[in-house]
Coordinates of C-alpha atoms in Angstrom, one line a residue:
Chain Z
G1 CA 101.0 63.7 92.2
Q2 CA 104.4 64.6 90.8
Q3 CA 106.9 66.2 93.3
V4 CA 110.5 68.1 92.1
M5 CA 113.1 68.0 95.4
Q6 CA 115.5 70.5 95.1
I7 CA 118.4 70.8 97.3
P8 CA 120.1 72.6 99.3
Q9 CA 117.5 75.2 99.7
Y10 CA 121.0 77.5 100.7
Q11 CA 124.4 77.6 99.5
H12 CA 127.0 80.3 100.5
V13 CA 130.3 79.8 98.6
Q14 CA 133.3 82.2 98.3
E15 CA 134.0 83.1 95.1
G16 CA 135.5 81.1 93.1
E17 CA 134.3 77.8 94.8
D18 CA 132.7 75.3 93.0
F19 CA 128.5 74.8 93.5
T20 CA 125.8 72.3 92.5
T21 CA 122.4 71.9 93.1
Y22 CA 120.2 68.3 92.9
C23 CA 117.1 68.0 91.6
N24 CA 115.0 64.6 92.0
S25 CA 111.7 63.5 91.0
S26 CA 109.3 60.9 92.3
T27 CA 108.6 60.2 89.0
T28 CA 110.3 59.4 85.2
L29 CA 110.6 62.7 83.4
S30 CA 110.5 63.3 80.0
N31 CA 112.1 66.5 80.0
I32 CA 113.9 68.8 82.5
Q33 CA 114.2 72.3 82.5
W34 CA 116.6 75.0 84.6
Y35 CA 115.9 78.5 85.4
K36 CA 118.0 81.2 86.9
Q37 CA 116.4 83.7 88.6
R38 CA 118.5 87.2 90.0
P39 CA 117.7 89.0 92.8
G40 CA 114.1 90.9 92.7
G41 CA 114.1 89.6 88.8
H42 CA 112.2 86.6 87.2
P43 CA 113.3 83.5 86.0
V44 CA 115.0 82.9 82.6
F45 CA 115.3 79.3 80.9
L46 CA 118.9 78.3 81.0
I47 CA 118.7 74.9 79.2
Q48 CA 116.7 71.8 78.8
L49 CA 117.6 68.0 78.9
V50 CA 115.8 65.2 77.1
K51 CA 118.3 62.0 76.8
S52 CA 118.8 59.6 79.7
G53 CA 122.7 60.6 80.8
E54 CA 122.3 63.7 79.2
V55 CA 124.9 66.2 79.5
K56 CA 125.4 69.5 78.7
K57 CA 128.0 72.6 79.2
Q58 CA 127.2 76.4 79.1
K59 CA 130.7 77.9 80.0
R60 CA 131.4 77.5 83.4
L61 CA 127.7 75.5 84.2
T62 CA 127.4 71.8 83.6
F63 CA 124.2 70.3 83.4
Q64 CA 123.3 66.4 83.8
F65 CA 120.3 64.3 83.4
G66 CA 119.8 60.9 85.2
E67 CA 120.3 57.9 83.4
A68 CA 116.8 57.0 85.1
K69 CA 115.2 60.4 84.0
K70 CA 114.3 61.2 87.9
N71 CA 116.8 63.3 88.8
S72 CA 119.2 66.1 87.1
S73 CA 122.2 68.5 88.6
L74 CA 123.6 71.4 88.0
H75 CA 127.3 72.6 88.3
I76 CA 129.1 76.0 88.3
T77 CA 132.6 75.6 88.3
A78 CA 134.9 78.7 90.1
T79 CA 131.4 80.6 90.8
Q80 CA 131.3 84.4 90.0
T81 CA 129.8 87.4 91.8
T82 CA 127.2 87.0 88.7
D83 CA 126.0 83.5 90.0
V84 CA 124.2 85.1 92.7
G85 CA 120.7 84.1 91.9
T86 CA 118.0 81.4 92.7
Y87 CA 118.2 78.0 90.3
F88 CA 115.4 76.3 89.8
C89 CA 114.8 73.1 88.0
A90 CA 111.6 72.1 86.2
G91 CA 110.5 68.6 85.3
L92 CA 108.0 67.5 82.8
N93 CA 106.3 64.2 82.7
S94 CA 104.9 62.7 79.7
G95 CA 101.6 63.7 78.7
N96 CA 100.0 66.7 78.7
T97 CA 100.7 67.9 82.3
P98 CA 102.2 71.3 83.6
L99 CA 106.0 71.4 84.4
V100 CA 106.4 71.1 88.0
F101 CA 109.3 73.3 89.8
G102 CA 111.1 72.3 92.4
K103 CA 111.7 75.3 95.1
G104 CA 115.1 76.6 93.8
T105 CA 118.2 76.4 95.4
R106 CA 119.4 80.3 96.4
L107 CA 123.2 80.9 95.8
S108 CA 125.1 83.4 97.9
V109 CA 128.6 84.4 96.1
I110 CA 131.1 86.1 98.8
A111 CA 133.3 87.7 97.1
Chain G
D1 CA 111.4 94.1 70.2
G2 CA 109.5 90.6 71.3
G3 CA 108.7 89.8 74.7
I4 CA 106.3 89.9 77.7
T5 CA 104.7 92.9 79.8
Q6 CA 102.9 92.7 82.9
S7 CA 101.7 95.5 84.7
P8 CA 101.8 97.4 87.0
K9 CA 104.7 96.1 88.7
Y10 CA 103.9 96.8 92.1
L11 CA 100.0 96.9 93.1
F12 CA 98.4 97.3 96.4
R13 CA 95.0 96.8 97.4
K14 CA 92.5 96.8 100.6
E15 CA 91.1 93.2 101.2
G16 CA 88.1 92.4 99.9
Q17 CA 88.3 93.9 96.5
N18 CA 89.1 92.1 93.7
V19 CA 92.2 93.0 91.3
T20 CA 93.4 91.9 87.7
L21 CA 96.6 91.7 86.8
S22 CA 97.8 92.2 83.2
C23 CA 99.5 89.9 81.1
E24 CA 100.5 90.4 77.6
Q25 CA 102.8 88.8 75.0
N26 CA 104.1 89.8 71.3
L27 CA 106.2 86.2 70.9
N28 CA 103.1 84.6 69.3
H29 CA 103.5 81.8 71.9
D30 CA 100.6 79.8 71.8
A31 CA 100.7 78.7 75.6
M32 CA 100.6 81.1 78.6
Y33 CA 100.8 80.5 82.4
W34 CA 100.2 81.9 85.7
Y35 CA 102.7 81.5 88.7
R36 CA 102.7 82.5 92.3
Q37 CA 106.0 82.8 93.9
D38 CA 106.3 83.1 97.6
P39 CA 109.4 83.4 99.8
G40 CA 111.0 79.8 99.7
Q41 CA 108.2 78.1 97.9
G42 CA 109.3 78.2 94.5
L43 CA 106.9 78.7 91.6
R44 CA 103.1 77.3 92.1
L45 CA 101.1 77.2 89.1
I46 CA 97.7 79.2 89.0
Y47 CA 96.2 78.4 85.7
Y48 CA 97.4 78.0 82.3
S49 CA 95.9 78.1 78.6
Q50 CA 97.6 76.2 75.7
I51 CA 95.2 77.6 73.3
V52 CA 92.8 80.8 72.7
N53 CA 89.4 80.4 74.6
D54 CA 91.0 77.7 76.6
F55 CA 92.7 77.2 80.3
Q56 CA 93.0 74.7 82.8
K57 CA 93.6 75.1 86.4
G58 CA 96.8 74.4 88.3
D59 CA 97.8 73.8 91.7
I60 CA 96.3 76.7 93.3
A61 CA 93.8 78.1 91.5
E62 CA 91.0 78.8 94.0
G63 CA 90.3 82.4 94.5
Y64 CA 91.5 83.2 91.2
S65 CA 90.2 83.7 87.6
V66 CA 91.2 83.6 84.4
S67 CA 90.1 84.4 80.8
R68 CA 92.0 84.1 77.4
E69 CA 89.9 85.7 74.8
K70 CA 93.0 87.0 72.8
K71 CA 96.4 85.1 71.9
E72 CA 98.5 87.7 73.0
S73 CA 96.7 88.6 76.2
F74 CA 96.0 86.2 79.4
P75 CA 94.8 88.3 82.7
L76 CA 94.8 87.1 85.7
T77 CA 91.9 88.2 88.4
V78 CA 92.5 87.9 92.2
T79 CA 89.2 87.4 94.2
S80 CA 88.4 88.3 97.4
A81 CA 87.7 84.8 97.9
Q82 CA 91.6 84.3 97.7
K83 CA 92.8 84.2 101.2
N84 CA 96.7 85.0 101.3
P85 CA 96.5 87.2 97.8
T86 CA 100.0 89.2 99.2
A87 CA 102.4 87.6 96.4
F88 CA 104.8 88.0 93.6
Y89 CA 102.7 86.9 90.5
L90 CA 104.6 86.0 87.1
C91 CA 103.2 85.4 84.0
A92 CA 104.6 82.9 81.5
S93 CA 104.4 81.7 77.8
S94 CA 106.1 79.2 75.6
V95 CA 105.6 77.9 71.8
Q96 CA 103.6 75.3 72.7
G97 CA 102.2 73.6 75.7
F98 CA 105.6 73.1 78.3
F99 CA 108.4 73.7 76.0
E100 CA 110.9 76.6 77.1
Q101 CA 109.2 79.4 79.1
Y102 CA 109.4 82.9 78.8
F103 CA 108.9 85.0 81.9
G104 CA 107.6 88.3 82.4
P105 CA 109.0 90.7 84.6
G106 CA 106.1 90.0 87.9
T107 CA 103.7 92.0 89.9
R108 CA 104.2 92.1 93.2
L109 CA 100.5 92.6 94.9
T110 CA 100.1 93.7 98.4
V111 CA 96.8 93.0 100.0
T112 CA 96.0 94.8 103.7

């Protein structure tokens, strides 16, 4: 079945450093979604990417969808302590199959 | 105030007992989902429902059961057949199947 691999599993950065998490699917995706889960909280939807090569920005966050629609990345510029949490990607195949979540990247920011 | 509610936040049960976790949404969403989250495992889909009176098994449905008698409600029963029930359970909903999902606050179940 479809698999979504996410790396790295953990990332520790100094405040102000950049951070990137990568997501790779074993199959071509119709879209990819990104979620953030703060420690002790629940996942919150960040964004959805649909088009090949799409790039979207939300303030310091930049999301990319690969040309082949099999990979995606989330880049955070100049991390802040408020960025702490686990970032999940979730891929959707065409057809009526469920979202498949990656295992997430846990980001720690050291002030 | 729209959203998804899950109750209780923490739940403790003895091994061998069935337990039902509540999930209610007032977002008028058609689709609802149950996920299990274990440390380092991400979110694993237990069951999902795209319309009232219909639901499908996810990746780890064994030992769980659900019902969807009302649009707003999607309770999950963790049966005694579930071998490792201790986990964080998250309910979610979306406007339609697999659009952006809105998650409830979760129920942390401990079985001893």
